[in-house]
């Protein structure tokens, strides 16, 4: 009589039992590893969001930047351009541009490639002399003639030429060259000449300069063509505090310069501050959001994290600071969720009363001595983003240690799995052998005690 009993494949059975043996530990470890990986990404994202906000804050609240903007506009924009800082006094001014400043430019004609050139070429620019050794200017040591281009290169590269003059070469005919020298600075005292008397073997010797552009000062008159004269070496006029005017054309009649508040630019600057803050707050809100089963949304990476929640709350608190003044007075309003928006009417009204009030309240996010709201926020945020002892770095290091520990734990579970698998494989391989032997014996008994008379 045959023996019927369940049979087990040793490999698949050992695999299933070994997996079941470590499944509880593996599930716990998998959950912890998933959380650790999510934390690692969330910390990177948080650091990026905070750094982006700090960069925006530093740009808007830099030492030489202001949110309050003023404009300077020329009545005839073809005459030039003008800008104004927040410190400029509003007003209207008239100018008559009699002449523009120009940088001197000369050329020396019919130069050739010369052999055996030696001596010092003296280039005079605005009272400064540049001594150029032409023997050293020949880049191949005199194996070939000295070219005018090598002379120009030597002038430009000379250590005494501290951006005083630029030299270039124009080919006028085969083997004939024009050396052009241009002063870098404009003004009547910035003419260019050369002294080639110390040279030997050079076609520059005895040459007379061709004046291409006569050096000159700008002459600007206040009010009219007969008004008080302003004479200067530059076409950039900075005689009005906080205002810079660049003239590029003479006038035939007085041109008006109007300086006053630029409401559109100011609103754009303030909106930039608001947008930078709202973007950071949006990131923090998403990271702290609890799970919502009805909407099918998972919890944020830092849901329930008191530290990150405190970060968000502290930022809101710092925005509300001020000595008798507040952002709301300047139209920067927070809704119930803490998101900022801008009331331009209130902003312009407040700035009309105190043009510097908002910038004084916002302050500066400088490294040395931060001031105001921007300084306080930047200082606080650095406590999170610092690469030395910042909270994010501390958390990242702790999370990294946890991930290392979890990796070691995974190695241990793998070892337990391997040991269990080998044990079960041995047991069920033996069982398979016993079952095979029993089946063989059963067949033998059936043959011996069969009722078959044949």
Tab-separated table of C-alpha atoms in Angstrom:
chain	number	residue	atom	x	y	z
A	1	UNK	CA	0.000	0.000	0.000
A	2	UNK	CA	1.513	3.356	-1.130
A	3	UNK	CA	2.168	6.054	1.454
A	4	UNK	CA	0.730	9.455	0.471
A	5	UNK	CA	2.269	12.456	2.309
A	6	UNK	CA	2.857	16.086	1.328
A	7	UNK	CA	6.148	16.740	-0.420
A	8	UNK	CA	8.251	19.889	-0.062
A	9	UNK	CA	10.752	21.380	-2.469
A	10	UNK	CA	13.754	22.092	-0.212
A	11	UNK	CA	14.819	25.336	-1.939
A	12	UNK	CA	11.447	27.079	-2.205
A	13	UNK	CA	10.393	25.881	1.243
A	14	UNK	CA	13.630	27.020	2.866
A	15	UNK	CA	13.349	30.388	1.126
A	16	UNK	CA	9.769	30.939	2.276
A	17	UNK	CA	10.464	29.915	5.878
A	18	UNK	CA	13.665	32.024	6.089
A	19	UNK	CA	11.817	35.063	4.763
A	20	UNK	CA	9.053	34.527	7.301
A	21	UNK	CA	11.654	34.119	10.042
A	22	UNK	CA	13.073	37.653	9.445
A	23	UNK	CA	9.927	39.329	8.064
A	24	UNK	CA	8.985	41.111	11.289
A	25	UNK	CA	12.430	42.639	11.722
A	26	UNK	CA	12.667	43.417	8.007
A	27	UNK	CA	9.366	45.319	7.980
A	28	UNK	CA	10.419	47.431	10.962
A	29	UNK	CA	13.808	48.106	9.394
A	30	UNK	CA	12.263	48.978	6.025
A	31	UNK	CA	9.930	51.500	7.670
A	32	UNK	CA	12.798	53.107	9.581
A	33	UNK	CA	14.984	53.218	6.455
A	34	UNK	CA	12.182	54.810	4.454
A	35	UNK	CA	11.766	57.477	7.126
A	36	UNK	CA	15.530	58.077	7.285
A	37	UNK	CA	15.763	58.473	3.503
A	38	UNK	CA	12.773	60.817	3.497
A	39	UNK	CA	14.362	62.840	6.289
A	40	UNK	CA	17.609	63.096	4.352
A	41	UNK	CA	15.792	64.514	1.310
A	42	UNK	CA	13.627	66.797	3.420
A	43	UNK	CA	16.656	68.268	5.198
A	44	UNK	CA	18.331	68.906	1.841
A	45	UNK	CA	15.149	70.563	0.542
A	46	UNK	CA	14.793	72.645	3.712
A	47	UNK	CA	18.402	73.800	3.511
A	48	UNK	CA	17.938	74.725	-0.144
A	49	UNK	CA	14.741	76.680	0.608
A	50	UNK	CA	16.366	78.579	3.477
A	51	UNK	CA	19.479	79.359	1.432
A	52	UNK	CA	17.357	80.603	-1.461
A	53	UNK	CA	15.484	82.901	0.920
A	54	UNK	CA	18.746	84.134	2.475
A	55	UNK	CA	20.198	84.897	-0.971
A	56	UNK	CA	17.082	86.831	-1.941
A	57	UNK	CA	17.178	88.694	1.375
A	58	UNK	CA	20.873	89.498	0.978
A	59	UNK	CA	20.249	90.832	-2.519
A	60	UNK	CA	17.335	93.038	-1.490
A	61	UNK	CA	18.780	94.140	1.851
A	62	UNK	CA	22.413	94.576	0.824
A	63	UNK	CA	24.362	97.555	2.215
A	64	UNK	CA	23.979	99.637	-0.956
A	65	UNK	CA	20.454	98.538	-1.889
A	66	UNK	CA	17.117	100.070	-0.878
A	67	UNK	CA	13.507	99.051	-1.340
A	68	UNK	CA	12.474	102.666	-1.750
A	69	UNK	CA	13.313	103.737	-5.280
A	70	UNK	CA	13.640	107.095	-6.991
A	71	UNK	CA	14.045	107.867	-10.654
A	72	UNK	CA	15.961	110.499	-12.554
A	73	UNK	CA	14.591	111.227	-16.029
A	74	UNK	CA	15.989	113.481	-18.740
A	75	UNK	CA	13.442	115.412	-20.765
A	76	UNK	CA	15.255	114.329	-23.930
A	77	UNK	CA	16.381	110.718	-23.514
A	78	UNK	CA	18.621	110.946	-26.590
A	79	UNK	CA	20.899	113.299	-24.628
A	80	UNK	CA	21.883	110.613	-22.109
A	81	UNK	CA	20.778	108.489	-19.186
A	82	UNK	CA	20.218	109.183	-15.489
A	83	UNK	CA	19.734	107.217	-12.280
A	84	UNK	CA	18.896	108.186	-8.715
A	85	UNK	CA	19.333	106.522	-5.340
A	86	UNK	CA	16.896	106.687	-2.446
A	87	UNK	CA	18.969	109.519	-0.935
A	88	UNK	CA	18.513	111.846	-3.907
A	89	UNK	CA	16.538	115.013	-3.266
A	90	UNK	CA	13.461	115.327	-5.453
A	91	UNK	CA	13.554	118.291	-7.803
A	92	UNK	CA	13.915	119.580	-11.342
A	93	UNK	CA	17.191	120.729	-12.891
A	94	UNK	CA	18.171	122.153	-16.293
A	95	UNK	CA	21.478	121.563	-18.076
A	96	UNK	CA	23.042	122.778	-21.305
A	97	UNK	CA	25.720	120.410	-22.636
A	98	UNK	CA	28.180	122.601	-24.513
A	99	UNK	CA	30.730	119.870	-25.295
A	100	UNK	CA	31.498	116.265	-24.402
A	101	UNK	CA	34.639	114.844	-22.901
A	102	UNK	CA	36.781	112.745	-25.224
A	103	UNK	CA	39.778	110.471	-24.810
A	104	UNK	CA	42.781	111.346	-26.950
A	105	UNK	CA	43.559	109.068	-29.885
A	106	UNK	CA	46.544	109.308	-32.241
A	107	UNK	CA	48.137	107.174	-34.903
A	108	UNK	CA	51.586	106.761	-36.459
A	109	UNK	CA	51.619	105.913	-40.159
A	110	UNK	CA	53.694	103.857	-42.578
A	111	UNK	CA	55.369	101.633	-40.022
A	112	UNK	CA	57.216	98.564	-41.256
A	113	UNK	CA	58.599	95.352	-39.851
A	114	UNK	CA	62.064	96.262	-38.590
A	115	UNK	CA	65.155	94.186	-37.829
A	116	UNK	CA	67.655	94.921	-35.068
A	117	UNK	CA	65.370	97.254	-33.123
A	118	UNK	CA	66.579	98.237	-29.658
A	119	UNK	CA	66.042	100.952	-27.085
A	120	UNK	CA	63.159	102.298	-25.009
A	121	UNK	CA	59.915	103.583	-26.521
A	122	UNK	CA	58.337	106.178	-24.225
A	123	UNK	CA	54.542	106.405	-24.347
A	124	UNK	CA	53.215	109.510	-22.567
A	125	UNK	CA	49.615	109.472	-21.305
A	126	UNK	CA	48.236	112.314	-19.214
A	127	UNK	CA	51.584	113.094	-17.629
A	128	UNK	CA	52.546	109.457	-17.024
A	129	UNK	CA	55.341	107.826	-19.006
A	130	UNK	CA	55.300	104.139	-19.925
A	131	UNK	CA	58.770	102.818	-20.812
A	132	UNK	CA	58.557	99.955	-23.310
A	133	UNK	CA	61.690	97.923	-24.090
A	134	UNK	CA	61.339	97.140	-27.809
A	135	UNK	CA	64.255	94.697	-27.825
A	136	UNK	CA	62.273	92.572	-25.379
A	137	UNK	CA	59.094	93.116	-27.414
A	138	UNK	CA	60.378	90.851	-30.195
A	139	UNK	CA	58.821	87.555	-29.093
A	140	UNK	CA	61.278	85.341	-30.971
A	141	UNK	CA	64.362	87.093	-29.619
A	142	UNK	CA	65.168	88.874	-32.903
A	143	UNK	CA	65.174	85.841	-35.193
A	144	UNK	CA	62.616	87.653	-37.349
A	145	UNK	CA	61.854	91.374	-37.715
A	146	UNK	CA	59.960	93.224	-34.980
A	147	UNK	CA	56.386	93.788	-36.152
A	148	UNK	CA	54.093	96.722	-35.258
A	149	UNK	CA	51.696	94.177	-33.718
A	150	UNK	CA	54.470	93.055	-31.381
A	151	UNK	CA	55.021	96.713	-30.435
A	152	UNK	CA	51.288	97.141	-29.715
A	153	UNK	CA	51.247	93.949	-27.635
A	154	UNK	CA	54.267	95.135	-25.644
A	155	UNK	CA	52.604	98.488	-24.894
A	156	UNK	CA	49.406	96.805	-23.740
A	157	UNK	CA	51.233	94.281	-21.567
A	158	UNK	CA	53.732	96.671	-19.986
A	159	UNK	CA	53.538	96.697	-16.186
A	160	UNK	CA	53.574	100.517	-16.160
A	161	UNK	CA	50.482	100.611	-18.359
A	162	UNK	CA	47.864	100.383	-15.622
A	163	UNK	CA	44.894	100.705	-17.984
A	164	UNK	CA	46.188	104.056	-19.233
A	165	UNK	CA	46.390	103.435	-22.970
A	166	UNK	CA	45.450	100.761	-25.479
A	167	UNK	CA	47.426	100.081	-28.634
A	168	UNK	CA	46.222	98.475	-31.857
A	169	UNK	CA	47.415	98.081	-35.444
A	170	UNK	CA	45.722	98.651	-38.798
A	171	UNK	CA	47.237	97.252	-42.019
A	172	UNK	CA	47.047	100.038	-44.612
A	173	UNK	CA	48.963	98.338	-47.453
A	174	UNK	CA	51.144	95.273	-47.915
A	175	UNK	CA	53.986	95.721	-45.435
A	176	UNK	CA	52.628	99.081	-44.198
A	177	UNK	CA	50.970	99.523	-40.809
A	178	UNK	CA	49.257	102.191	-38.699
A	179	UNK	CA	49.877	102.102	-34.926
A	180	UNK	CA	46.810	103.513	-33.106
A	181	UNK	CA	47.081	104.636	-29.460
A	182	UNK	CA	43.971	105.476	-27.429
A	183	UNK	CA	43.863	106.897	-23.910
A	184	UNK	CA	41.627	104.883	-21.605
A	185	UNK	CA	40.414	107.984	-19.736
A	186	UNK	CA	38.755	111.025	-21.283
A	187	UNK	CA	39.654	114.625	-20.479
A	188	UNK	CA	41.814	117.459	-21.749
A	189	UNK	CA	44.814	116.245	-19.776
A	190	UNK	CA	44.691	112.699	-21.142
A	191	UNK	CA	46.448	113.116	-24.472
A	192	UNK	CA	48.735	110.418	-25.919
A	193	UNK	CA	52.171	110.965	-27.468
A	194	UNK	CA	55.290	108.866	-28.019
A	195	UNK	CA	58.972	109.607	-27.758
A	196	UNK	CA	60.959	107.360	-30.118
A	197	UNK	CA	64.246	109.253	-29.793
A	198	UNK	CA	65.752	106.448	-27.706
A	199	UNK	CA	65.192	103.819	-30.401
A	200	UNK	CA	67.545	102.489	-33.039
A	201	UNK	CA	66.522	100.602	-36.143
A	202	UNK	CA	62.812	101.464	-35.784
A	203	UNK	CA	60.496	102.989	-38.369
A	204	UNK	CA	58.801	104.833	-35.479
A	205	UNK	CA	61.773	107.218	-35.228
A	206	UNK	CA	60.932	110.707	-36.466
A	207	UNK	CA	57.229	109.949	-37.001
A	208	UNK	CA	54.661	112.681	-36.333
A	209	UNK	CA	51.381	111.823	-34.648
A	210	UNK	CA	48.137	111.962	-36.575
A	211	UNK	CA	45.455	113.295	-34.211
A	212	UNK	CA	42.389	111.118	-34.716
A	213	UNK	CA	40.458	112.340	-31.656
A	214	UNK	CA	41.418	115.468	-29.764
A	215	UNK	CA	41.334	114.949	-26.007
A	216	UNK	CA	38.843	117.290	-24.334
A	217	UNK	CA	36.801	118.006	-21.209
A	218	UNK	CA	33.047	118.013	-20.930
A	219	UNK	CA	31.589	121.487	-20.529
A	220	UNK	CA	28.160	121.549	-18.935
A	221	UNK	CA	26.266	124.700	-18.005
A	222	UNK	CA	23.542	124.985	-15.399
A	223	UNK	CA	20.205	126.353	-16.546
A	224	UNK	CA	21.133	127.742	-19.959
A	225	UNK	CA	23.884	128.214	-22.530
A	226	UNK	CA	25.186	131.150	-20.483
A	227	UNK	CA	24.714	129.586	-17.057
A	228	UNK	CA	27.462	128.644	-14.567
A	229	UNK	CA	30.064	126.338	-16.144
A	230	UNK	CA	30.917	122.836	-14.987
A	231	UNK	CA	34.110	121.537	-16.590
A	232	UNK	CA	35.154	117.909	-15.974
A	233	UNK	CA	37.143	115.124	-17.630
A	234	UNK	CA	34.200	112.696	-17.699
A	235	UNK	CA	30.778	112.725	-19.302
A	236	UNK	CA	29.365	111.230	-16.103
A	237	UNK	CA	27.990	114.012	-13.900
A	238	UNK	CA	27.540	113.322	-10.167
A	239	UNK	CA	27.184	116.873	-8.876
A	240	UNK	CA	23.700	116.245	-7.453
A	241	UNK	CA	23.696	114.048	-4.339
A	242	UNK	CA	22.348	110.580	-5.126
A	243	UNK	CA	22.034	111.291	-8.878
A	244	UNK	CA	24.228	110.067	-11.746
A	245	UNK	CA	23.796	111.507	-15.233
A	246	UNK	CA	25.725	110.227	-18.257
A	247	UNK	CA	25.668	112.655	-21.179
A	248	UNK	CA	26.311	111.279	-24.661
A	249	UNK	CA	25.296	114.200	-26.829
A	250	UNK	CA	25.641	117.983	-26.874
A	251	UNK	CA	22.444	120.023	-26.649
A	252	UNK	CA	21.047	122.906	-28.664
A	253	UNK	CA	18.740	123.896	-25.828
A	254	UNK	CA	18.648	123.217	-22.077
A	255	UNK	CA	17.519	119.711	-21.136
A	256	UNK	CA	15.479	119.115	-17.978
A	257	UNK	CA	16.349	116.483	-15.370
A	258	UNK	CA	13.500	115.465	-13.081
A	259	UNK	CA	14.207	113.558	-9.861
A	260	UNK	CA	11.398	112.012	-7.819
A	261	UNK	CA	9.873	108.866	-6.288
A	262	UNK	CA	9.503	105.797	-8.531
A	263	UNK	CA	6.410	104.105	-7.137
A	264	UNK	CA	6.441	101.237	-9.630
A	265	UNK	CA	10.046	100.301	-8.879
A	266	UNK	CA	9.460	100.582	-5.133
A	267	UNK	CA	6.389	98.337	-5.336
A	268	UNK	CA	8.365	95.796	-7.394
A	269	UNK	CA	11.156	95.797	-4.793
A	270	UNK	CA	8.713	95.285	-1.928
A	271	UNK	CA	6.853	92.591	-3.875
A	272	UNK	CA	10.183	90.800	-4.336
A	273	UNK	CA	10.601	90.690	-0.550
A	274	UNK	CA	7.035	89.412	-0.146
A	275	UNK	CA	7.433	86.748	-2.844
A	276	UNK	CA	10.682	85.462	-1.321
A	277	UNK	CA	9.069	85.120	2.117
A	278	UNK	CA	5.858	83.534	0.796
A	279	UNK	CA	7.855	80.979	-1.187
A	280	UNK	CA	9.762	79.909	1.924
A	281	UNK	CA	6.575	79.779	3.992
A	282	UNK	CA	4.892	77.639	1.341
A	283	UNK	CA	7.762	75.127	1.528
A	284	UNK	CA	7.580	75.031	5.343
A	285	UNK	CA	3.792	74.649	5.306
A	286	UNK	CA	4.040	71.656	2.958
A	287	UNK	CA	6.733	70.027	5.102
A	288	UNK	CA	4.658	70.479	8.288
A	289	UNK	CA	1.277	69.536	6.808
A	290	UNK	CA	-0.518	66.627	8.579
A	291	UNK	CA	-1.952	63.722	6.626
A	292	UNK	CA	-5.445	64.249	5.212
A	293	UNK	CA	-7.261	60.966	4.704
A	294	UNK	CA	-10.291	62.603	3.075
A	295	UNK	CA	-8.088	64.172	0.411
A	296	UNK	CA	-5.749	61.198	0.189
A	297	UNK	CA	-2.669	63.306	0.962
A	298	UNK	CA	0.255	62.022	2.989
A	299	UNK	CA	1.807	63.906	5.866
A	300	UNK	CA	4.667	66.302	5.183
A	301	UNK	CA	8.231	65.216	5.881
A	302	UNK	CA	8.298	67.225	9.139
A	303	UNK	CA	4.699	66.806	10.237
A	304	UNK	CA	4.737	66.886	14.035
A	305	UNK	CA	8.345	68.139	14.135
A	306	UNK	CA	8.408	70.772	16.889
A	307	UNK	CA	11.760	72.192	15.747
A	308	UNK	CA	10.680	72.981	12.171
A	309	UNK	CA	7.310	74.239	13.438
A	310	UNK	CA	9.224	76.585	15.753
A	311	UNK	CA	11.294	77.769	12.765
A	312	UNK	CA	8.154	78.770	10.896
A	313	UNK	CA	6.609	80.450	13.927
A	314	UNK	CA	9.801	82.354	14.681
A	315	UNK	CA	9.958	83.738	11.148
A	316	UNK	CA	6.404	85.030	11.517
A	317	UNK	CA	7.325	86.587	14.861
A	318	UNK	CA	10.399	88.319	13.435
A	319	UNK	CA	8.308	89.855	10.652
A	320	UNK	CA	6.127	91.516	13.287
A	321	UNK	CA	8.967	93.142	15.180
A	322	UNK	CA	9.540	96.895	15.123
A	323	UNK	CA	9.793	99.855	17.470
A	324	UNK	CA	6.453	101.563	17.126
A	325	UNK	CA	6.359	100.720	13.414
A	326	UNK	CA	5.318	97.625	11.498
A	327	UNK	CA	5.252	96.198	8.009
A	328	UNK	CA	1.483	96.571	8.001
A	329	UNK	CA	1.919	100.361	8.197
A	330	UNK	CA	3.675	100.096	4.823
A	331	UNK	CA	1.010	97.928	3.241
A	332	UNK	CA	2.706	94.575	3.810
A	333	UNK	CA	-0.235	92.614	5.188
A	334	UNK	CA	-0.362	89.045	6.525
A	335	UNK	CA	-3.586	87.035	6.175
A	336	UNK	CA	-4.823	84.505	8.738
A	337	UNK	CA	-2.520	81.833	7.286
A	338	UNK	CA	0.485	84.155	7.549
A	339	UNK	CA	0.911	84.714	3.808
A	340	UNK	CA	1.957	88.259	2.900
A	341	UNK	CA	0.376	90.564	0.332
A	342	UNK	CA	0.945	94.191	-0.687
A	343	UNK	CA	-1.425	97.147	-0.410
A	344	UNK	CA	0.280	99.638	-2.753
A	345	UNK	CA	-1.998	102.524	-1.748
A	346	UNK	CA	-1.010	102.187	1.893
A	347	UNK	CA	2.646	101.703	0.881
A	348	UNK	CA	2.802	104.890	-1.190
A	349	UNK	CA	0.977	106.902	1.481
A	350	UNK	CA	3.413	105.787	4.192
A	351	UNK	CA	6.482	106.437	2.020
A	352	UNK	CA	5.231	109.921	1.173
A	353	UNK	CA	5.370	110.699	4.906
A	354	UNK	CA	8.681	108.924	5.551
A	355	UNK	CA	10.613	107.808	2.430
A	356	UNK	CA	13.286	106.027	4.478
A	357	UNK	CA	10.940	104.447	7.005
A	358	UNK	CA	10.468	101.091	5.271
A	359	UNK	CA	14.184	100.603	4.592
A	360	UNK	CA	14.967	101.455	8.216
A	361	UNK	CA	12.385	98.902	9.351
A	362	UNK	CA	13.556	96.156	6.981
A	363	UNK	CA	17.219	96.900	7.725
A	364	UNK	CA	20.242	95.147	6.276
A	365	UNK	CA	21.144	91.439	6.101
A	366	UNK	CA	24.876	92.129	6.375
A	367	UNK	CA	27.445	89.768	7.857
A	368	UNK	CA	29.140	92.375	10.050
A	369	UNK	CA	26.321	94.298	11.677
A	370	UNK	CA	22.859	93.172	10.584
A	371	UNK	CA	19.987	95.526	11.327
A	372	UNK	CA	16.198	95.551	11.317
A	373	UNK	CA	13.873	92.747	10.314
A	374	UNK	CA	16.115	91.452	7.504
A	375	UNK	CA	19.116	91.323	9.818
A	376	UNK	CA	17.194	89.517	12.563
A	377	UNK	CA	15.742	86.970	10.126
A	378	UNK	CA	19.104	86.354	8.455
A	379	UNK	CA	20.840	85.890	11.813
A	380	UNK	CA	18.170	83.445	12.986
A	381	UNK	CA	18.130	81.459	9.735
A	382	UNK	CA	21.920	81.113	9.867
A	383	UNK	CA	21.380	79.161	13.076
A	384	UNK	CA	19.761	76.547	10.836
A	385	UNK	CA	21.903	76.784	7.696
A	386	UNK	CA	25.376	77.230	9.186
A	387	UNK	CA	27.764	74.600	7.896
A	388	UNK	CA	29.519	74.462	11.267
A	389	UNK	CA	26.900	74.112	13.991
A	390	UNK	CA	23.644	74.765	12.152
A	391	UNK	CA	20.577	72.762	13.115
A	392	UNK	CA	20.255	71.279	9.640
A	393	UNK	CA	23.863	70.085	9.676
A	394	UNK	CA	23.367	68.618	13.166
A	395	UNK	CA	20.224	66.811	12.024
A	396	UNK	CA	21.909	65.577	8.861
A	397	UNK	CA	24.799	64.151	10.865
A	398	UNK	CA	22.389	62.406	13.261
A	399	UNK	CA	20.370	61.033	10.341
A	400	UNK	CA	23.572	59.856	8.651
A	401	UNK	CA	24.538	57.966	11.808
A	402	UNK	CA	21.059	56.409	11.907
A	403	UNK	CA	21.364	55.319	8.263
A	404	UNK	CA	24.735	53.724	9.031
A	405	UNK	CA	23.172	51.920	11.987
A	406	UNK	CA	20.269	50.742	9.850
A	407	UNK	CA	22.696	49.500	7.210
A	408	UNK	CA	24.512	47.481	9.886
A	409	UNK	CA	21.169	46.182	11.104
A	410	UNK	CA	20.331	45.113	7.541
A	411	UNK	CA	23.615	43.205	7.382
A	412	UNK	CA	22.671	41.380	10.591
A	413	UNK	CA	19.213	40.494	9.275
A	414	UNK	CA	20.809	39.230	6.064
A	415	UNK	CA	23.078	37.003	8.151
A	416	UNK	CA	20.085	35.699	10.127
A	417	UNK	CA	18.249	35.023	6.888
A	418	UNK	CA	21.223	33.129	5.447
A	419	UNK	CA	21.587	31.029	8.607
A	420	UNK	CA	17.853	30.219	8.681
A	421	UNK	CA	17.851	29.393	4.975
A	422	UNK	CA	20.755	26.989	5.333
A	423	UNK	CA	19.104	25.337	8.342
A	424	UNK	CA	15.741	24.913	6.631
A	425	UNK	CA	17.366	23.787	3.403
A	426	UNK	CA	19.261	21.049	5.277
A	427	UNK	CA	16.126	19.941	7.144
A	428	UNK	CA	13.864	19.748	4.121
A	429	UNK	CA	16.543	18.197	1.962
A	430	UNK	CA	16.787	15.425	4.604
A	431	UNK	CA	12.997	15.180	4.706
A	432	UNK	CA	12.961	14.829	0.939
A	433	UNK	CA	15.460	11.972	1.196
A	434	UNK	CA	13.341	10.213	3.878
A	435	UNK	CA	10.167	10.639	1.845
A	436	UNK	CA	11.914	9.225	-1.220
A	437	UNK	CA	13.187	6.253	0.778
A	438	UNK	CA	9.762	5.622	2.317
A	439	UNK	CA	8.127	5.802	-1.072
A	440	UNK	CA	10.615	3.269	-2.417
A	441	UNK	CA	10.002	0.894	0.535
A	442	UNK	CA	6.254	1.254	0.124
A	443	UNK	CA	6.495	0.215	-3.505
A	444	UNK	CA	8.572	-2.803	-2.497
A	445	UNK	CA	5.992	-3.881	0.114
A	446	UNK	CA	3.217	-3.499	-2.385
A	447	UNK	CA	5.071	-5.795	-4.771
A	448	UNK	CA	5.752	-8.446	-2.073
A	449	UNK	CA	2.278	-8.619	-0.638
A	450	UNK	CA	0.267	-8.114	-3.741
A	451	UNK	CA	-2.763	-10.416	-4.281
A	452	UNK	CA	-1.847	-10.668	-7.917
A	453	UNK	CA	-1.407	-14.445	-8.579
A	454	UNK	CA	0.296	-13.850	-11.866
